[in-house]
mmCIF file of C-alpha atoms in Angstrom:
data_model
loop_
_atom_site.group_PDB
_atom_site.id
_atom_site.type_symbol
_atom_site.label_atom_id
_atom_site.label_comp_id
_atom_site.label_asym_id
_atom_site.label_seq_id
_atom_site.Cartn_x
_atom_site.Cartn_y
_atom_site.Cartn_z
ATOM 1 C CA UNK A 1 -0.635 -13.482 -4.462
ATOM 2 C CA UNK A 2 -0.878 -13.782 -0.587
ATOM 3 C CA UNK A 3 1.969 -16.014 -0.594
ATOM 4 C CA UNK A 4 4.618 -12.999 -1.543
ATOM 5 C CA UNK A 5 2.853 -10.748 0.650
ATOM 6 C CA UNK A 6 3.377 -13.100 3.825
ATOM 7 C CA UNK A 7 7.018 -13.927 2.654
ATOM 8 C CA UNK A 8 7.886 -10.014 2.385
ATOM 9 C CA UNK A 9 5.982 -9.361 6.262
ATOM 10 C CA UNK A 10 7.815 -12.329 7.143
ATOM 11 C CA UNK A 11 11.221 -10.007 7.060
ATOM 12 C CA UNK A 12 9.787 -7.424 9.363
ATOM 13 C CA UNK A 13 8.369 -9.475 12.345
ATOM 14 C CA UNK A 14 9.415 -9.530 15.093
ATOM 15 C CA UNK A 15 10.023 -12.621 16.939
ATOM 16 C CA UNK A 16 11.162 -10.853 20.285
ATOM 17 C CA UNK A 17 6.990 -10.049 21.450
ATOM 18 C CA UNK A 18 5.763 -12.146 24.320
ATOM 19 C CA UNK A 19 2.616 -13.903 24.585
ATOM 20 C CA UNK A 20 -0.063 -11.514 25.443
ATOM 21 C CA UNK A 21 -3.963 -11.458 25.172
ATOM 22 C CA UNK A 22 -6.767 -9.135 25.444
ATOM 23 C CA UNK A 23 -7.432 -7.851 29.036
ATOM 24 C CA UNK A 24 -3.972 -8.170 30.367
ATOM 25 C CA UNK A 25 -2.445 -5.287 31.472
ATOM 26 C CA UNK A 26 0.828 -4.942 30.120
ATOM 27 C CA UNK A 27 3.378 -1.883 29.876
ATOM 28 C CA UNK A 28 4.069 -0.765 26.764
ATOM 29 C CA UNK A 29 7.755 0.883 26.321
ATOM 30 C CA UNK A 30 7.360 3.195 23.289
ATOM 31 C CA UNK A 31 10.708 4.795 21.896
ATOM 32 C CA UNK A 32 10.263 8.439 21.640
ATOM 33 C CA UNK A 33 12.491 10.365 19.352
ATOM 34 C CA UNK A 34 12.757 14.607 21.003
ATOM 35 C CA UNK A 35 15.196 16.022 18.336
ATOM 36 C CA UNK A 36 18.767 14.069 19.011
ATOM 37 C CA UNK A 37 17.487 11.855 22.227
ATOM 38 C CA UNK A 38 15.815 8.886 22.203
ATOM 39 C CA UNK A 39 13.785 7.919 25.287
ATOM 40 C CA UNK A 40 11.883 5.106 26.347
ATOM 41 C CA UNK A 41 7.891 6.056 27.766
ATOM 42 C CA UNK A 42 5.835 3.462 29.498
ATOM 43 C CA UNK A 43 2.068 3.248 28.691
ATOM 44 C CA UNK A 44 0.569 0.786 30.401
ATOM 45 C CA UNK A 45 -3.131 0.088 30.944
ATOM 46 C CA UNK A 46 -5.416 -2.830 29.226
ATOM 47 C CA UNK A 47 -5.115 -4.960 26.152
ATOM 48 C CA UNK A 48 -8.881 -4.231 24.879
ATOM 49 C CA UNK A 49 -8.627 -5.449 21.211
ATOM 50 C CA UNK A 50 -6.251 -7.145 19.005
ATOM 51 C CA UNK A 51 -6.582 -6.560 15.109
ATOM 52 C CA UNK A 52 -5.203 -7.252 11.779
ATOM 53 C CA UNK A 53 -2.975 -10.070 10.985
ATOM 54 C CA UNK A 54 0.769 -10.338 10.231
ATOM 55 C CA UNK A 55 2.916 -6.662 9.589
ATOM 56 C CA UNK A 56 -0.517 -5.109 9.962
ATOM 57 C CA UNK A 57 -1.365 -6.488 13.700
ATOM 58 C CA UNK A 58 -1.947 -3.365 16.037
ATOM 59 C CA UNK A 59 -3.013 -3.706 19.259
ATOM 60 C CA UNK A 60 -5.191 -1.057 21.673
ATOM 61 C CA UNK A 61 -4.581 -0.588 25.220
ATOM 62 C CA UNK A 62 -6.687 1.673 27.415
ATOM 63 C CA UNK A 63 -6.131 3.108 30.406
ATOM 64 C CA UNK A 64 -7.583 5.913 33.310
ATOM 65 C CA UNK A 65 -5.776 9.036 33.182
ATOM 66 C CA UNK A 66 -6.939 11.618 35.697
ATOM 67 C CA UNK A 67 -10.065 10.668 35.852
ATOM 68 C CA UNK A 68 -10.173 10.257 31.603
ATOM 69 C CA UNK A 69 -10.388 7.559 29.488
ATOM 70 C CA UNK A 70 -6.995 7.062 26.809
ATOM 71 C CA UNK A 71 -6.468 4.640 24.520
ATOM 72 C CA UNK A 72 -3.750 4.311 22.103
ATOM 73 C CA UNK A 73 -3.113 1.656 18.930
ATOM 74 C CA UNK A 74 0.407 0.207 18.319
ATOM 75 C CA UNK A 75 1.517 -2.096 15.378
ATOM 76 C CA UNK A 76 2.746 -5.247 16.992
ATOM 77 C CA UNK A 77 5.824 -5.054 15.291
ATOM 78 C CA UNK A 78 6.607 -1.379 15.343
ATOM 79 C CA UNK A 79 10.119 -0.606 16.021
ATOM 80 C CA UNK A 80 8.646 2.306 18.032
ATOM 81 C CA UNK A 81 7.570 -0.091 20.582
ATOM 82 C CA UNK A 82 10.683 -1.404 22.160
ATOM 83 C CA UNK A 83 9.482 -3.845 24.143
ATOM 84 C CA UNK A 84 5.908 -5.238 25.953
ATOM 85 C CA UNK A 85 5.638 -6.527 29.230
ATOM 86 C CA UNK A 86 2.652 -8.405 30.775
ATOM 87 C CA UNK A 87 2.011 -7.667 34.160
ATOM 88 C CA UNK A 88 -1.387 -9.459 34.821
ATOM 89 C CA UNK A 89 -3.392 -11.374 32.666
ATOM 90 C CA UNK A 90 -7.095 -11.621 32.828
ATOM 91 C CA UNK A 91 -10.021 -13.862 32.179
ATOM 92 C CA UNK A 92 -12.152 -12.628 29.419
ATOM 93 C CA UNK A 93 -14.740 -14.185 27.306
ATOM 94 C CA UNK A 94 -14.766 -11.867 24.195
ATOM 95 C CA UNK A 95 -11.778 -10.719 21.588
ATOM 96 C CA UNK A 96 -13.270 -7.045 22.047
ATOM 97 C CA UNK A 97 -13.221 -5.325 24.928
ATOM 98 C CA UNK A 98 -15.138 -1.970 24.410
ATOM 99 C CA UNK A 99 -17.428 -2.735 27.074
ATOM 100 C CA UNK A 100 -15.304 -1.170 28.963
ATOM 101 C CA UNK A 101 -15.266 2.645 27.524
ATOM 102 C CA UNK A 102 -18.684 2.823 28.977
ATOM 103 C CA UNK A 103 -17.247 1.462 32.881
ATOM 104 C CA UNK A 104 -15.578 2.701 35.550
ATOM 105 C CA UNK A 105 -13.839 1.950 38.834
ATOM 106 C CA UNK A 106 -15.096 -1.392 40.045
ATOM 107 C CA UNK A 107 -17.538 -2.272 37.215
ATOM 108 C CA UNK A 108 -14.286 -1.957 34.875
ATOM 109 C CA UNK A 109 -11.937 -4.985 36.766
ATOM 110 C CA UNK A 110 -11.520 -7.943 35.361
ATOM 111 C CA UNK A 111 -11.224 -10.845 37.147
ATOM 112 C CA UNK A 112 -7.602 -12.278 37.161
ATOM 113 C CA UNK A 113 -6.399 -15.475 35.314
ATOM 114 C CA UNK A 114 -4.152 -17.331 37.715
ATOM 115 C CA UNK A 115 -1.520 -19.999 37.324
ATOM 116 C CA UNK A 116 0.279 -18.347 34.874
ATOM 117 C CA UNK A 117 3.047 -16.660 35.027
ATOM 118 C CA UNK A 118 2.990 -13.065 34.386
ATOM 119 C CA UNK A 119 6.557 -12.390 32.689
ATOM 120 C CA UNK A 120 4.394 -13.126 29.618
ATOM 121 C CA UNK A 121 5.872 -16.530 28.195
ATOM 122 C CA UNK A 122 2.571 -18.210 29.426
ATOM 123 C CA UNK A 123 0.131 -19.935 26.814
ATOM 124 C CA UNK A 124 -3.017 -18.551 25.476
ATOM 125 C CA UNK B 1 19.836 1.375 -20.277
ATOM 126 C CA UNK B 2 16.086 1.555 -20.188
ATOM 127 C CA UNK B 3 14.399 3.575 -17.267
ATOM 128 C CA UNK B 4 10.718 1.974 -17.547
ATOM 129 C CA UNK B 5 9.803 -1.499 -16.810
ATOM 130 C CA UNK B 6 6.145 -3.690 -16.915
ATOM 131 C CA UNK B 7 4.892 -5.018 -13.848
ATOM 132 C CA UNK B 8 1.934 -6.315 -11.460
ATOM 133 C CA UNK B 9 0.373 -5.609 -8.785
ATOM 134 C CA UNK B 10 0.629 -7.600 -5.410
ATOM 135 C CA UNK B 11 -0.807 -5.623 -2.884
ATOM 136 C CA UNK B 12 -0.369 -3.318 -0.280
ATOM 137 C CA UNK B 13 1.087 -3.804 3.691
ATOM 138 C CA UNK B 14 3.268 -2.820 5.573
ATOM 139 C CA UNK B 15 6.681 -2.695 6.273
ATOM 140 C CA UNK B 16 9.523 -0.911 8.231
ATOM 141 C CA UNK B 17 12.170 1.876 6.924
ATOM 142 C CA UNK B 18 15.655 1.766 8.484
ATOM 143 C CA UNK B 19 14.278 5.040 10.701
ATOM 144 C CA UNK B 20 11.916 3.070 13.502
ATOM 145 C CA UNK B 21 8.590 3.868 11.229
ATOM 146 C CA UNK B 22 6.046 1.889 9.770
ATOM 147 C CA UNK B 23 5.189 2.860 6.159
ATOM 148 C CA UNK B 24 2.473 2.017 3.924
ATOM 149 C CA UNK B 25 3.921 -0.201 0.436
ATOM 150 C CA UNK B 26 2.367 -1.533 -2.542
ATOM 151 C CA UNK B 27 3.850 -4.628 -3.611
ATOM 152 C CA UNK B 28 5.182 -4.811 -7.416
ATOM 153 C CA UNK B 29 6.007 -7.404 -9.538
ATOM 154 C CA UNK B 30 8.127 -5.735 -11.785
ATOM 155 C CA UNK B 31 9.351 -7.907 -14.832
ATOM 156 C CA UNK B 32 11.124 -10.015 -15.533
ATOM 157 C CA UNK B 33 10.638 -8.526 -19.021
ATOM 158 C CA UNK B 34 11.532 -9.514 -22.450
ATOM 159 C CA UNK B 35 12.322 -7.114 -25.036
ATOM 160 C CA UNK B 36 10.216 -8.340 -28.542
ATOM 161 C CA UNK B 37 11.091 -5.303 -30.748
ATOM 162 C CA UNK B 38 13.484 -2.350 -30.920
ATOM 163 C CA UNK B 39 12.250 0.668 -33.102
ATOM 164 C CA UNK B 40 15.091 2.433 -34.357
ATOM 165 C CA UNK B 41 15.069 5.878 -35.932
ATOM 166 C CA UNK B 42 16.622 4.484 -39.434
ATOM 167 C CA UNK B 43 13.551 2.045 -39.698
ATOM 168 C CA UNK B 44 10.786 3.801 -37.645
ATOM 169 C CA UNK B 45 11.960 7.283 -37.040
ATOM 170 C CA UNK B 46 11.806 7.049 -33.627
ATOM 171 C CA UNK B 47 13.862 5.182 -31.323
ATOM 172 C CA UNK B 48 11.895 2.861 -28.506
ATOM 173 C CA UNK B 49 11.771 -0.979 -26.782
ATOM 174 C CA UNK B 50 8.606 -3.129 -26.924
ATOM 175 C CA UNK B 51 8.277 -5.368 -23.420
ATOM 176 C CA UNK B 52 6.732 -8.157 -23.001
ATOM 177 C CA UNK B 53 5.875 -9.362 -19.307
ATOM 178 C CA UNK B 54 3.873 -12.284 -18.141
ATOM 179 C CA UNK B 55 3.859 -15.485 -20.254
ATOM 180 C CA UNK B 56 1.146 -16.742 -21.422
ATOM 181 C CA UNK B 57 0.185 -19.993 -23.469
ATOM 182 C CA UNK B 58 0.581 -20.754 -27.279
ATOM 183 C CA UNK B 59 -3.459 -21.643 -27.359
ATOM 184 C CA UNK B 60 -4.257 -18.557 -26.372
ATOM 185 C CA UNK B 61 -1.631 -16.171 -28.726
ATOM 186 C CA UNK B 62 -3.609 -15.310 -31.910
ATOM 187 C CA UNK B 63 -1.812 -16.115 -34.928
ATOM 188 C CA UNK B 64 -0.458 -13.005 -35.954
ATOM 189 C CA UNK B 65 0.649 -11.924 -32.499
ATOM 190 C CA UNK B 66 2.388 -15.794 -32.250
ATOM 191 C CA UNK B 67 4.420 -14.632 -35.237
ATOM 192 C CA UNK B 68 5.185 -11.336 -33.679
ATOM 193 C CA UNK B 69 6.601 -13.449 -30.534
ATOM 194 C CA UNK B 70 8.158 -15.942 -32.346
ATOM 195 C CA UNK B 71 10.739 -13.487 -34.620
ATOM 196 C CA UNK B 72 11.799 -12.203 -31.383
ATOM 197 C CA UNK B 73 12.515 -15.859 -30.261
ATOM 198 C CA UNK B 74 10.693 -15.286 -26.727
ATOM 199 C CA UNK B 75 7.541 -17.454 -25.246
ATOM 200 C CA UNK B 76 4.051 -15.614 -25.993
ATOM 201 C CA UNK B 77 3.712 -12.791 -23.336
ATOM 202 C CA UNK B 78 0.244 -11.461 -22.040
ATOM 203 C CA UNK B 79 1.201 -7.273 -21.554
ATOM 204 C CA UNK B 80 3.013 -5.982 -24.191
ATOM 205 C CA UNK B 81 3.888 -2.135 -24.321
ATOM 206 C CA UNK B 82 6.379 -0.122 -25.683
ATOM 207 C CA UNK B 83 8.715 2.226 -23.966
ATOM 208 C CA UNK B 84 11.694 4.809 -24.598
ATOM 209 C CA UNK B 85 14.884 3.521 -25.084
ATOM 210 C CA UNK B 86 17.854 3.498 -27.181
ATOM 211 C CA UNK B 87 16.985 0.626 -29.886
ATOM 212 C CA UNK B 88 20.755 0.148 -30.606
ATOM 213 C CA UNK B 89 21.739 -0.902 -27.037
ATOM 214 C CA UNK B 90 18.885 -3.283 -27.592
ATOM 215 C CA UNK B 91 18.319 -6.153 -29.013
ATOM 216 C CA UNK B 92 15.013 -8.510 -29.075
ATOM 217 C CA UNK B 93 15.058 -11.909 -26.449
ATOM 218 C CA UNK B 94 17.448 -9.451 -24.190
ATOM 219 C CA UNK B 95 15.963 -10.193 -20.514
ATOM 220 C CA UNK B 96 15.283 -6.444 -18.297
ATOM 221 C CA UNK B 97 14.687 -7.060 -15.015
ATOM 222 C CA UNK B 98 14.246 -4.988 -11.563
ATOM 223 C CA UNK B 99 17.905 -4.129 -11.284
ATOM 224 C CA UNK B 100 16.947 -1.277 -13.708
ATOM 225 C CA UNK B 101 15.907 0.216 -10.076
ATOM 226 C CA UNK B 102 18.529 -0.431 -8.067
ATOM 227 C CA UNK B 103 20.081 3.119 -7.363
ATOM 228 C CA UNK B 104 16.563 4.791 -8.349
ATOM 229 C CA UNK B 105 15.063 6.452 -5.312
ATOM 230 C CA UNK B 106 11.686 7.530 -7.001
ATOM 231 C CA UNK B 107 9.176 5.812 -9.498
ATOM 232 C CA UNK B 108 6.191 6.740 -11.369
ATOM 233 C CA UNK B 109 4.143 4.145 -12.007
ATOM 234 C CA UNK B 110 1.213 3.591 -14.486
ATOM 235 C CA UNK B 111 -2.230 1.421 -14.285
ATOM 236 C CA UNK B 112 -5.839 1.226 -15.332
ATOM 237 C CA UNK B 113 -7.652 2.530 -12.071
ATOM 238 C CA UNK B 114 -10.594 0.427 -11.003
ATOM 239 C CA UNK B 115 -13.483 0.771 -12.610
ATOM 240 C CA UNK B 116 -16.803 2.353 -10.351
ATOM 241 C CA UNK B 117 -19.037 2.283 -13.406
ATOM 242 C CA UNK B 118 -21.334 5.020 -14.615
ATOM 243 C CA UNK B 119 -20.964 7.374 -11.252
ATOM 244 C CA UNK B 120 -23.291 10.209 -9.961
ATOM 245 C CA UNK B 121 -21.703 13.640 -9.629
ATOM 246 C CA UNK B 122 -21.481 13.606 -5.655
ATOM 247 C CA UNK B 123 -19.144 9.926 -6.093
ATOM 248 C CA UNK B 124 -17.250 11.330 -9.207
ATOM 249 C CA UNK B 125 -16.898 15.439 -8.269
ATOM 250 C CA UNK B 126 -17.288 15.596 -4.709
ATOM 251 C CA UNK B 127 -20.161 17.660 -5.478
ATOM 252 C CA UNK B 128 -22.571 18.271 -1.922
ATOM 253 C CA UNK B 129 -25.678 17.228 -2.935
ATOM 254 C CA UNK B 130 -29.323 18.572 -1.607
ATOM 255 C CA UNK B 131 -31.159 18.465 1.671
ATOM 256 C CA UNK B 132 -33.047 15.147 2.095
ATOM 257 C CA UNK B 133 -35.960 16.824 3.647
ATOM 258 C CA UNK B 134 -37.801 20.126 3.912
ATOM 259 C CA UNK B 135 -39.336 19.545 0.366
ATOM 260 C CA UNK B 136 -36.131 19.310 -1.290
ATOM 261 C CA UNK B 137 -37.034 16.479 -5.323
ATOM 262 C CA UNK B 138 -33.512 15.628 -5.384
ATOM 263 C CA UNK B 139 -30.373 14.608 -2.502
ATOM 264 C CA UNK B 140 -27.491 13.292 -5.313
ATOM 265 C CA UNK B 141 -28.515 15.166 -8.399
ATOM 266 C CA UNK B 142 -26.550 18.279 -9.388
ATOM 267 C CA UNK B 143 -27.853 21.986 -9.488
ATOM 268 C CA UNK B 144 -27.960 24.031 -12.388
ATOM 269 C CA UNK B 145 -25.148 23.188 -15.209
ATOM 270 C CA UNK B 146 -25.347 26.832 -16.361
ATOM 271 C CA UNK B 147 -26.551 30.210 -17.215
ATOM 272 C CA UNK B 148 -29.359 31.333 -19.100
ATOM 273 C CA UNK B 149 -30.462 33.359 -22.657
ATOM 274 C CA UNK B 150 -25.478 33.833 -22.659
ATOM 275 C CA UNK B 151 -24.074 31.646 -23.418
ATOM 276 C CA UNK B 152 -27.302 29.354 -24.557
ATOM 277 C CA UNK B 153 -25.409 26.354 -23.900
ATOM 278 C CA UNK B 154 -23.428 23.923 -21.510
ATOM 279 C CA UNK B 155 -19.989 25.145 -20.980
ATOM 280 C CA UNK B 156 -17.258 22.657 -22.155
ATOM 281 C CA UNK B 157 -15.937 20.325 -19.242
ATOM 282 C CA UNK B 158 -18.700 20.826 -17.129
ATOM 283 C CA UNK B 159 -18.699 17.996 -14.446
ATOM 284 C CA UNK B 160 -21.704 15.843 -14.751
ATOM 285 C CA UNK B 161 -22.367 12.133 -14.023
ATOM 286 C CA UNK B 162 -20.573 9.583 -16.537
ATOM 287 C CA UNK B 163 -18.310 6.708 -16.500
ATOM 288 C CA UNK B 164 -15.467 6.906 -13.312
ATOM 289 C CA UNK B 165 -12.666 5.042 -12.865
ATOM 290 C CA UNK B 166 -11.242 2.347 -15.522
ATOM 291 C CA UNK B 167 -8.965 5.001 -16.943
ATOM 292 C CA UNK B 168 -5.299 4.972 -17.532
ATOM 293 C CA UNK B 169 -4.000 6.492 -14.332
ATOM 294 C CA UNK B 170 -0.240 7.745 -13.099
ATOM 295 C CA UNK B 171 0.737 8.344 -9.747
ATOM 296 C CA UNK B 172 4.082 10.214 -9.771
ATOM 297 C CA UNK B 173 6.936 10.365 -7.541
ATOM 298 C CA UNK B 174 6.568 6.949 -5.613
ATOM 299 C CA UNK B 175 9.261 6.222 -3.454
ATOM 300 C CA UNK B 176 10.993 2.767 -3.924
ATOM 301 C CA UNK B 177 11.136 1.262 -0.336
ATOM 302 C CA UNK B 178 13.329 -1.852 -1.672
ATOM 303 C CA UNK B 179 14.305 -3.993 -4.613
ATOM 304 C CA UNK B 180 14.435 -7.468 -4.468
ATOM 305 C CA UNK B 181 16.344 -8.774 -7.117
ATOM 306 C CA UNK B 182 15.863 -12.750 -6.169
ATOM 307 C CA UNK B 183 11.605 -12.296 -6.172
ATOM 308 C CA UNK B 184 11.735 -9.765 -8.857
ATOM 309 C CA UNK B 185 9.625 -7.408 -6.265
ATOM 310 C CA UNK B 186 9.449 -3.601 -5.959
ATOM 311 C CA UNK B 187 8.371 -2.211 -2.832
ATOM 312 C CA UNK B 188 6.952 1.862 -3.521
ATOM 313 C CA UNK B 189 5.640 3.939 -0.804
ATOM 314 C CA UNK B 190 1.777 4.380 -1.006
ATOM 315 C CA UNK B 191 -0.820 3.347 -3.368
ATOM 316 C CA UNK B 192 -1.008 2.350 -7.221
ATOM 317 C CA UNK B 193 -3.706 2.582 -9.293
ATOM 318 C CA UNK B 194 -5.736 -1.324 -10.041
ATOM 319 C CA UNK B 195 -6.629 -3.960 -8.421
ATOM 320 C CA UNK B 196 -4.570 -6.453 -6.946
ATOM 321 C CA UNK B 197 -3.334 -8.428 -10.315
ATOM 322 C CA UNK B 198 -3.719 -5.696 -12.662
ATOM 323 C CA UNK B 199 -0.547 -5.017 -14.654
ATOM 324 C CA UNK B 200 1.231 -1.872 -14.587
ATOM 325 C CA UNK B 201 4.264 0.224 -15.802
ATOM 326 C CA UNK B 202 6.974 1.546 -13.285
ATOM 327 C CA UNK B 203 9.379 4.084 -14.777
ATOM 328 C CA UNK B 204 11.821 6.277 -13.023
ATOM 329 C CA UNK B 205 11.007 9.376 -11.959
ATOM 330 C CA UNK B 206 12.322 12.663 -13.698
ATOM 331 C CA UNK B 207 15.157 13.793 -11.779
ATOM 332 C CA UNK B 208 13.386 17.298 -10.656
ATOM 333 C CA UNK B 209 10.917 15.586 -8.918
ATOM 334 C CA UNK B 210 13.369 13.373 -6.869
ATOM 335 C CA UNK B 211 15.107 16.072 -5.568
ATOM 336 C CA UNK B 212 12.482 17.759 -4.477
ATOM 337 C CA UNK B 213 10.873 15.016 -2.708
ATOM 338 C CA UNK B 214 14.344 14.528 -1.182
ATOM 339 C CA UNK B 215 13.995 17.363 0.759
ATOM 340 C CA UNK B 216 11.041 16.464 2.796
#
């Protein structure tokens, strides 16, 4: 049963994401469709949780906003997100990040991961 | 040309439309099906296809369903139903198969929703149920189920607790995502009734409907 599931997600990956894990902080370049135009927005902030598996892999990133906490899900493999870049990568010890909603300023950082690079075709 | 076809279903994820969006599918296995009988309106007054879909073993075909499968000259098949279609075009061992959906932009499709056993009224109706405290005997039962001295009775159809789900269910106007001739696969927008595995029926949708749908 699985099996023709996984072969009919296979199609719709996407094999252009880079690497990237939770607590990096990446910009994310969402397509945004205002009546004819299409223009590209950049969200970026940190990479709090990854969920799901396969076509149905989203991905939350949070980020300070005036003084306000945002987060916002994206499928992995959305077409609406055109591309992700990592810009720093951090060393976490959990998959979930949520400890941060209740954090701010410096009790929020993360401490960096270095020796990797951060165009985002480092390992895991 | 028939317009219905027996299936199963996969499962539901998701994939995305030539737009830039991600939509919700169920995954069908729609046929391939064998036709075991044509009805014809000389013989049975009425003209209709029996499908088979799903073959099963010889062991487990009862002898007078073996014989049924046997004078159509195709294996033993596990769903059998019978839909509309033009018994002369047809003919029994003919193969139908999901290209019967190719240029159809809308199903309907047909399965035995999953049973939730004998269900209270808030599960089955919606119904809001009574306060848990302040004194209240009962939080999931329902009120009163009528009036008094008129009309001395229950009205017909009132909703009360009983058996939910496990019921033959259609769920109209589905779009079809994509065919897959190769897999035999038929990717609709949305959910069908059944579990994962249960069988179902896909037919196309009356014409009405797809226009209108079009529209949105």
């Amino acid at each position: 049963m699985n099996r023709i599931i996984n072969d009919i997600e296979k199609e719709y990956l996407r094999d252009d994401r880079p690497q990237f894990d939770i607590g990096d902080l990446v910009d994310v370049h969402v397509r945004i469709v205002e009546g004819e135009k299409e223009r590209i927005q950049i969200f970026s902030g940190t990479v709090i949780a990854r969920k799901g598996s396969g076509m149905r892999e989203t991905f939350t990133v949070r980020r300070m906003v005036q003084g306000e906490g945002v987060e916002r899900v994206f499928p992995v493999n959305a077409p609406s997100v055109a591309d992700i870049k990592v810009r720093r990568r951090a060393k976490v010890r959990r998959s979930k990040l949520y400890f941060l909603r209740g954090r701010r300023g410096k009790s929020a950082r993360l401490k960096e991961r270095r020796g990797h690079s951060a165009s985002g075709s480092a390992q895991a | 040309m028939l317009t219905s076809l027996l299936g199963k279903k996969i499962g539901m994820t998701q994939v995305t439309d030539g737009q830039g969006r991600v939509v919700p599918v169920t995954v069908l296995q729609a046929g391939p099906c064998e036709v075991l009988q044509v009805k014809t309106s000389q013989r049975d007054g009425y003209e209709a296809v029996q499908l088979g879909f799903d073959e099963k073993k010889a062991k487990n075909t009862t002898r007078p369903l073996e014989g049924h499968f046997a004078a159509a000259g195709v294996a033993p098949k596990r769903f059998v139903r019978e839909v509309p279609g033009d018994g002369a075009e047809h003919e029994p061992s003919e193969a139908v198969t999901v290209e019967i959906f190719n240029d159809v932009h809308f199903v309907d499709v047909i399965g035995t929703s999953k049973g939730k056993g004998f269900a209270g009224v808030m599960k089955r109706w919606g119904f809001a149920g009574h306060k848990a405290t302040h004194g209240a005997s009962g939080k999931r039962v329902l009120g009163s189920i009528g009036m008094s001295a008129w009309p001395s009775r229950v009205l017909r159809g009132k909703k009360m607790p009983g058996q939910m789900g496990n019921r033959r269910v259609m769920v109209k106007g589905l779009e079809v995502i994509k065919v897959d001739r190769e897999r035999n696969l038929l990717l609709v927008k949305g959910a069908v009734p059944g579990h994962n595995g249960s069988y179902v029926q896909i037919k196309r949708s009356v014409e009405r409907r797809k226009a209108r749908n079009k529209r949105h």
